[in-house]
Coordinates of C-alpha atoms (C1' of nucleotides) in Angstrom, one line a residue:
Chain A
M14 CA 150.8 -19.8 53.1
T15 CA 148.8 -19.3 50.0
R16 CA 151.9 -18.5 47.9
T17 CA 152.7 -20.9 45.1
D18 CA 153.3 -18.4 42.5
E19 CA 157.0 -18.5 42.9
K20 CA 157.3 -21.9 41.2
V21 CA 154.3 -21.8 39.0
R22 CA 155.1 -20.8 35.5
Y23 CA 152.3 -22.3 33.5
L24 CA 152.6 -20.3 30.3
P25 CA 155.1 -18.2 28.5
E26 CA 154.1 -14.6 28.9
G27 CA 153.7 -12.3 26.0
K28 CA 150.6 -12.4 24.0
R29 CA 147.3 -11.6 25.5
A30 CA 143.8 -12.2 24.2
S31 CA 141.9 -9.1 23.1
Y32 CA 138.7 -8.0 24.6
T33 CA 135.9 -5.6 24.2
A34 CA 134.0 -4.3 27.2
R35 CA 131.4 -6.9 26.5
S36 CA 133.7 -9.9 25.8
A37 CA 135.8 -9.0 28.9
A38 CA 132.8 -8.9 31.1
Q39 CA 131.6 -12.2 29.6
S40 CA 135.0 -13.9 30.1
V41 CA 135.3 -12.7 33.6
Q42 CA 131.9 -14.1 34.3
N43 CA 132.8 -17.4 32.9
V44 CA 135.8 -17.4 35.2
L45 CA 133.7 -16.5 38.2
R46 CA 131.3 -19.3 37.3
V47 CA 134.3 -21.7 37.9
L48 CA 134.8 -20.2 41.3
E49 CA 131.2 -19.7 42.3
G50 CA 129.5 -22.2 44.4
R51 CA 129.1 -22.3 48.2
W52 CA 132.1 -24.5 48.8
K53 CA 134.5 -24.3 45.9
L54 CA 136.9 -21.8 47.4
V55 CA 137.1 -23.6 50.6
I56 CA 137.9 -26.8 48.7
L57 CA 140.5 -24.9 46.7
F58 CA 142.2 -23.5 49.7
Q59 CA 142.4 -27.0 51.1
L60 CA 144.2 -28.0 48.0
F61 CA 146.5 -25.1 47.4
G62 CA 150.2 -25.8 47.9
G63 CA 150.1 -29.1 46.1
Q64 CA 148.2 -30.9 48.8
V65 CA 146.6 -34.2 47.9
R66 CA 143.6 -35.2 50.0
R67 CA 141.1 -37.9 49.8
F68 CA 137.3 -37.5 49.7
S69 CA 136.8 -38.3 53.4
D70 CA 139.7 -35.9 54.3
L71 CA 138.0 -33.1 52.6
E72 CA 134.7 -34.0 54.1
R73 CA 136.3 -33.9 57.5
A74 CA 138.2 -30.7 56.8
I75 CA 135.2 -28.8 55.7
P76 CA 132.6 -28.8 58.5
G77 CA 129.1 -28.4 57.4
I78 CA 129.5 -29.6 53.9
S79 CA 127.3 -32.5 52.7
Q80 CA 128.5 -35.3 50.6
K81 CA 126.4 -34.2 47.7
M82 CA 127.8 -30.7 47.7
L83 CA 131.3 -32.0 48.1
I84 CA 131.1 -34.3 45.2
Q85 CA 129.2 -31.8 43.1
Q86 CA 131.7 -29.0 43.6
L87 CA 134.6 -31.3 43.1
R88 CA 133.1 -32.6 39.9
Q89 CA 132.6 -29.1 38.6
L90 CA 136.1 -28.1 39.5
E91 CA 137.4 -31.3 37.8
N92 CA 135.3 -30.6 34.8
D93 CA 136.8 -27.1 34.6
G94 CA 140.3 -28.5 34.7
V95 CA 141.1 -27.0 38.1
V96 CA 141.0 -30.2 40.1
A97 CA 142.3 -33.6 39.2
R98 CA 141.1 -36.9 40.6
I99 CA 143.0 -40.1 41.3
V100 CA 141.1 -43.3 41.8
H101 CA 142.9 -46.1 43.6
H102 CA 141.1 -49.3 42.9
Q103 CA 141.2 -50.8 46.3
V104 CA 138.9 -52.8 48.5
P105 CA 138.0 -49.9 50.6
P106 CA 137.7 -47.3 47.8
K107 CA 140.2 -44.5 47.8
V108 CA 140.0 -41.4 45.7
E109 CA 142.3 -38.5 46.0
Y110 CA 142.0 -35.0 44.8
H111 CA 144.6 -32.3 44.0
L112 CA 144.9 -29.2 42.0
T113 CA 146.1 -29.3 38.4
E114 CA 149.0 -27.1 37.5
W115 CA 146.6 -24.6 36.1
G116 CA 144.5 -24.8 39.3
Q117 CA 147.6 -24.0 41.4
S118 CA 148.2 -21.0 39.2
L119 CA 144.9 -19.6 40.4
C120 CA 146.6 -18.5 43.6
P121 CA 148.1 -15.2 42.4
A122 CA 144.8 -14.2 40.8
L123 CA 142.9 -14.8 44.0
D124 CA 145.6 -12.9 45.8
A125 CA 145.0 -10.0 43.5
L126 CA 141.4 -10.0 44.6
L127 CA 142.4 -10.1 48.3
I128 CA 144.7 -7.2 47.7
W129 CA 141.9 -5.3 46.1
A130 CA 139.7 -6.1 49.0
E131 CA 142.3 -4.8 51.5
G132 CA 142.1 -1.5 49.7
A133 CA 138.4 -1.1 50.3
P134 CA 137.0 1.8 52.4
A135 CA 137.0 0.8 56.1
D136 CA 133.4 0.0 56.4
V137 CA 133.3 -2.2 53.4
R138 CA 136.6 -3.7 54.1
S139 CA 135.5 -4.9 57.5
Q140 CA 132.8 -6.9 55.8
L141 CA 135.1 -8.3 53.3
I142 CA 138.2 -9.3 55.1
Q143 CA 138.3 -12.0 57.7
E144 CA 141.7 -11.8 59.3
G145 CA 143.1 -15.2 60.1
Q146 CA 142.6 -15.5 63.8
E147 CA 144.2 -18.3 65.7
D148 CA 141.0 -20.0 66.8
A149 CA 141.7 -23.1 68.8
A150 CA 140.7 -26.5 67.4
Q151 CA 142.2 -25.2 64.1
K152 CA 145.1 -26.8 62.6
P153 CA 148.0 -24.8 61.2
E154 CA 148.6 -26.9 58.1
A155 CA 148.7 -25.8 54.5
D156 CA 152.1 -24.5 53.8
A157 CA 154.5 -25.2 51.0
T158 CA 156.9 -22.3 51.0
Chain B
M26 CA 140.9 -0.6 27.0
T27 CA 140.6 -2.2 30.4
R28 CA 143.8 -0.8 31.6
T29 CA 143.7 1.8 34.3
D30 CA 146.3 0.3 36.6
E31 CA 148.9 2.7 35.3
K32 CA 147.5 5.6 37.3
V33 CA 145.6 3.9 40.1
R34 CA 147.6 3.8 43.3
Y35 CA 144.9 3.4 45.8
L36 CA 147.0 2.3 48.8
P37 CA 150.5 2.4 49.9
E38 CA 151.9 -1.1 49.5
G39 CA 153.7 -2.9 52.2
K40 CA 151.5 -4.5 54.9
R41 CA 149.2 -7.3 54.0
A42 CA 146.4 -8.9 56.0
S43 CA 147.1 -12.3 57.3
Y44 CA 145.0 -15.3 56.4
T45 CA 144.5 -18.9 57.2
A46 CA 143.2 -21.3 54.5
R47 CA 139.8 -20.8 55.9
S48 CA 139.8 -17.0 56.4
A49 CA 141.3 -16.6 52.9
A50 CA 138.6 -18.7 51.4
Q51 CA 136.0 -16.7 53.3
S52 CA 137.4 -13.4 52.2
V53 CA 137.7 -14.3 48.6
Q54 CA 134.0 -15.5 48.7
N55 CA 133.0 -12.1 50.2
V56 CA 134.8 -10.5 47.3
L57 CA 133.1 -12.7 44.8
R58 CA 129.8 -11.9 46.3
V59 CA 130.5 -8.3 45.4
L60 CA 131.1 -9.3 41.8
E61 CA 128.4 -11.9 41.5
G62 CA 125.1 -11.2 40.0
R63 CA 124.0 -11.6 36.4
W64 CA 124.9 -8.1 35.3
K65 CA 127.4 -6.6 37.6
L66 CA 130.4 -7.2 35.5
V67 CA 128.8 -5.9 32.4
I68 CA 127.9 -2.8 34.3
L69 CA 131.5 -2.6 35.7
F70 CA 133.0 -2.8 32.3
Q71 CA 130.7 -0.1 31.1
L72 CA 132.1 2.1 33.8
F73 CA 135.8 1.2 33.7
G74 CA 138.1 3.9 32.5
G75 CA 136.4 6.7 34.6
Q76 CA 133.3 6.7 32.5
V77 CA 130.2 8.4 33.8
R78 CA 126.9 7.2 32.5
R79 CA 123.3 7.8 33.4
F80 CA 120.7 5.2 34.2
S81 CA 119.2 5.3 30.7
D82 CA 122.6 5.1 29.1
L83 CA 123.4 1.9 30.9
E84 CA 120.0 0.5 30.2
R85 CA 120.6 1.1 26.5
A86 CA 124.1 -0.1 26.6
I87 CA 123.2 -3.4 28.2
P88 CA 120.7 -5.2 26.0
G89 CA 118.4 -7.6 27.8
I90 CA 118.6 -6.1 31.2
S91 CA 115.5 -5.0 33.0
Q92 CA 115.1 -1.8 35.0
K93 CA 114.7 -3.9 38.1
M94 CA 117.9 -5.7 37.6
L95 CA 119.8 -2.7 36.6
I96 CA 118.8 -0.7 39.6
Q97 CA 119.3 -3.7 41.9
Q98 CA 122.8 -4.5 40.7
L99 CA 123.7 -0.8 40.8
R100 CA 122.4 -0.4 44.3
Q101 CA 124.4 -3.4 45.5
L102 CA 127.6 -2.2 43.8
E103 CA 126.9 1.2 45.3
N104 CA 126.4 -0.3 48.7
D105 CA 129.7 -2.2 48.4
G106 CA 131.5 1.0 47.6
V107 CA 132.3 0.1 44.0
V108 CA 130.0 2.5 42.3
A109 CA 129.0 6.0 43.1
R110 CA 125.8 7.8 42.3
I111 CA 125.2 11.4 41.4
V112 CA 121.7 12.7 41.5
H113 CA 121.0 15.9 39.5
H114 CA 117.8 17.4 40.8
Q115 CA 116.2 18.4 37.5
V116 CA 112.8 18.3 36.0
P117 CA 113.5 15.3 33.9
P118 CA 115.4 13.3 36.6
K119 CA 119.0 12.7 35.8
V120 CA 121.2 10.2 37.8
E121 CA 124.7 9.4 36.9
Y122 CA 126.8 6.5 37.9
H123 CA 130.6 6.0 37.9
L124 CA 133.1 3.9 39.7
T125 CA 134.7 4.9 42.9
E126 CA 138.5 5.1 43.0
W127 CA 138.5 1.7 44.7
G128 CA 136.1 0.4 42.0
Q129 CA 138.5 1.5 39.4
S130 CA 141.3 -0.4 41.1
L131 CA 139.4 -3.6 40.5
C132 CA 140.7 -3.6 37.0
P133 CA 144.1 -5.2 37.6
A134 CA 142.5 -7.9 39.8
L135 CA 140.0 -8.8 37.1
D136 CA 142.9 -8.8 34.7
A137 CA 144.7 -11.3 36.8
L138 CA 141.6 -13.5 36.5
L139 CA 141.6 -13.1 32.7
I140 CA 145.3 -13.9 32.5
W141 CA 144.6 -17.0 34.6
A142 CA 141.8 -18.0 32.2
E143 CA 144.1 -17.6 29.2
G144 CA 146.4 -20.2 30.7
A145 CA 143.7 -22.8 30.8
P146 CA 144.0 -26.0 28.9
A147 CA 142.7 -25.5 25.4
D148 CA 139.3 -27.2 25.8
V149 CA 138.5 -25.3 29.0
R150 CA 140.0 -22.1 27.7
S151 CA 137.6 -22.0 24.7
Q152 CA 134.7 -22.1 27.0
L153 CA 136.2 -19.4 29.2
I154 CA 137.5 -16.7 26.9
Q155 CA 135.4 -14.8 24.5
E156 CA 137.8 -12.9 22.2
G157 CA 136.6 -9.5 21.4
Q158 CA 135.1 -9.8 17.9
E159 CA 133.7 -6.8 16.2
D160 CA 130.1 -7.6 17.1
A161 CA 128.6 -7.0 13.7
A162 CA 127.0 -10.4 13.5
Q163 CA 125.8 -9.7 17.0
K164 CA 122.5 -8.2 17.9
P165 CA 123.1 -4.6 16.9
E166 CA 120.3 -2.8 18.5
A167 CA 116.9 -4.3 18.0
D168 CA 115.4 -1.6 20.1
A169 CA 112.8 0.8 19.1
T170 CA 111.7 3.9 21.1
Chain C
dC7 C1' 134.5 -45.3 51.3
dG8 C1' 132.9 -42.8 47.6
dG9 C1' 129.2 -41.5 45.2
dA10 C1' 124.5 -41.4 42.8
dA11 C1' 119.5 -40.2 43.2
dT12 C1' 115.4 -37.9 45.2
dC13 C1' 112.9 -34.6 47.3
dC14 C1' 112.6 -30.0 49.2
dA15 C1' 113.6 -25.1 50.7
dA16 C1' 115.8 -20.9 49.7
dA17 C1' 117.8 -17.5 46.9
dT18 C1' 118.1 -15.2 42.1
dT19 C1' 116.3 -13.6 38.2
dG20 C1' 112.9 -12.1 34.9
dA21 C1' 108.4 -10.1 33.1
dT22 C1' 105.2 -6.8 33.8
dA23 C1' 102.8 -3.0 35.6
dC24 C1' 102.8 1.2 38.1
dT25 C1' 104.6 6.0 40.1
dG26 C1' 106.9 10.7 41.4
Chain D
dC9 C1' 113.7 9.5 33.5
dA10 C1' 114.5 6.8 37.3
dG11 C1' 112.8 4.1 40.0
dT12 C1' 109.1 0.5 43.0
dA13 C1' 106.3 -3.4 43.5
dT14 C1' 104.6 -8.0 42.7
dC15 C1' 104.6 -12.6 41.1
dA16 C1' 106.3 -16.5 38.5
dA17 C1' 110.2 -19.2 36.8
dT18 C1' 114.7 -20.8 37.3
dT19 C1' 118.7 -22.0 39.9
dT20 C1' 121.0 -23.3 43.9
dG21 C1' 122.0 -25.5 48.1
dG22 C1' 120.9 -29.1 51.6
dA23 C1' 119.0 -33.4 53.9
dT24 C1' 118.3 -38.0 53.3
dT25 C1' 118.5 -42.5 51.4
dC26 C1' 120.5 -46.2 48.7
dC27 C1' 124.3 -48.6 46.1
dG28 C1' 128.9 -50.9 44.4

DNA sequence: CGGAATCCAAATTGATACTG
DNA sequence: CAGTATCAATTTGGATTCCG
């Protein structure tokens, strides 16, 4: 469900940047800053798989989020090149959001984090992983494989 | 220097946890919470590669950190099972820190994030990646005992 | 509908001083 | 040396209201 890596080839592999302990830490922090924020991951996972959703869709799909936070987090993600925005100039305004290609390619990296989490010692693991229960009133969307 | 994945086989592969869009987002956030914090990654990268360092070493190696923050971040990492602590009961107290096996296995996951960052559009990328310069023009060690 | 602006509460971080 | 404790500053998230 969260697999898009099969078709995402965003860059030719080969050369890697070089890091020192410090620069690597710094860079990872910069990356985390992109992902940090109370709602960004929830938004991201709503958009993975090439989904396109409008503002009000997201608002509805993410219970508990306020408009301010939704727009704020979207703007930041947009600014960071993860999310793209399409404005349809209509009488009832319509704005759609979707992931950029680079944004889509985040999936495998997040997957690596999940895999790491799954290897945690039992006590920690249970605090980390929320297995996907079928809770009613949920909808089984979000699939592109 | 940030490669340890060659020898780290922390779990037999095969089974994966199952996630919904929501539970995956939640789990990734939990993971990020482990890594969040102004100094955690800096500490982590000081400890990668099986390094063992004592409190004062870390304090010295991380310019700008206060004792409070160092101990706080270490405690949280310890609590999350990423860092382990060895207390030597000596007259001048000596406490050493190192990564747990699971902590070491974080390396490839962080690497995945770095690789993702390297694939960012040029303008974003430059804000994300700090290539590892020889920090000669950097603050060398303005510290006096 | 989509979004900007304001005000406010809570969580993080930092500076500083003190202790076993 | 390795922490604790306290307080102030900054950052962050959230509720509400108004606008094109």
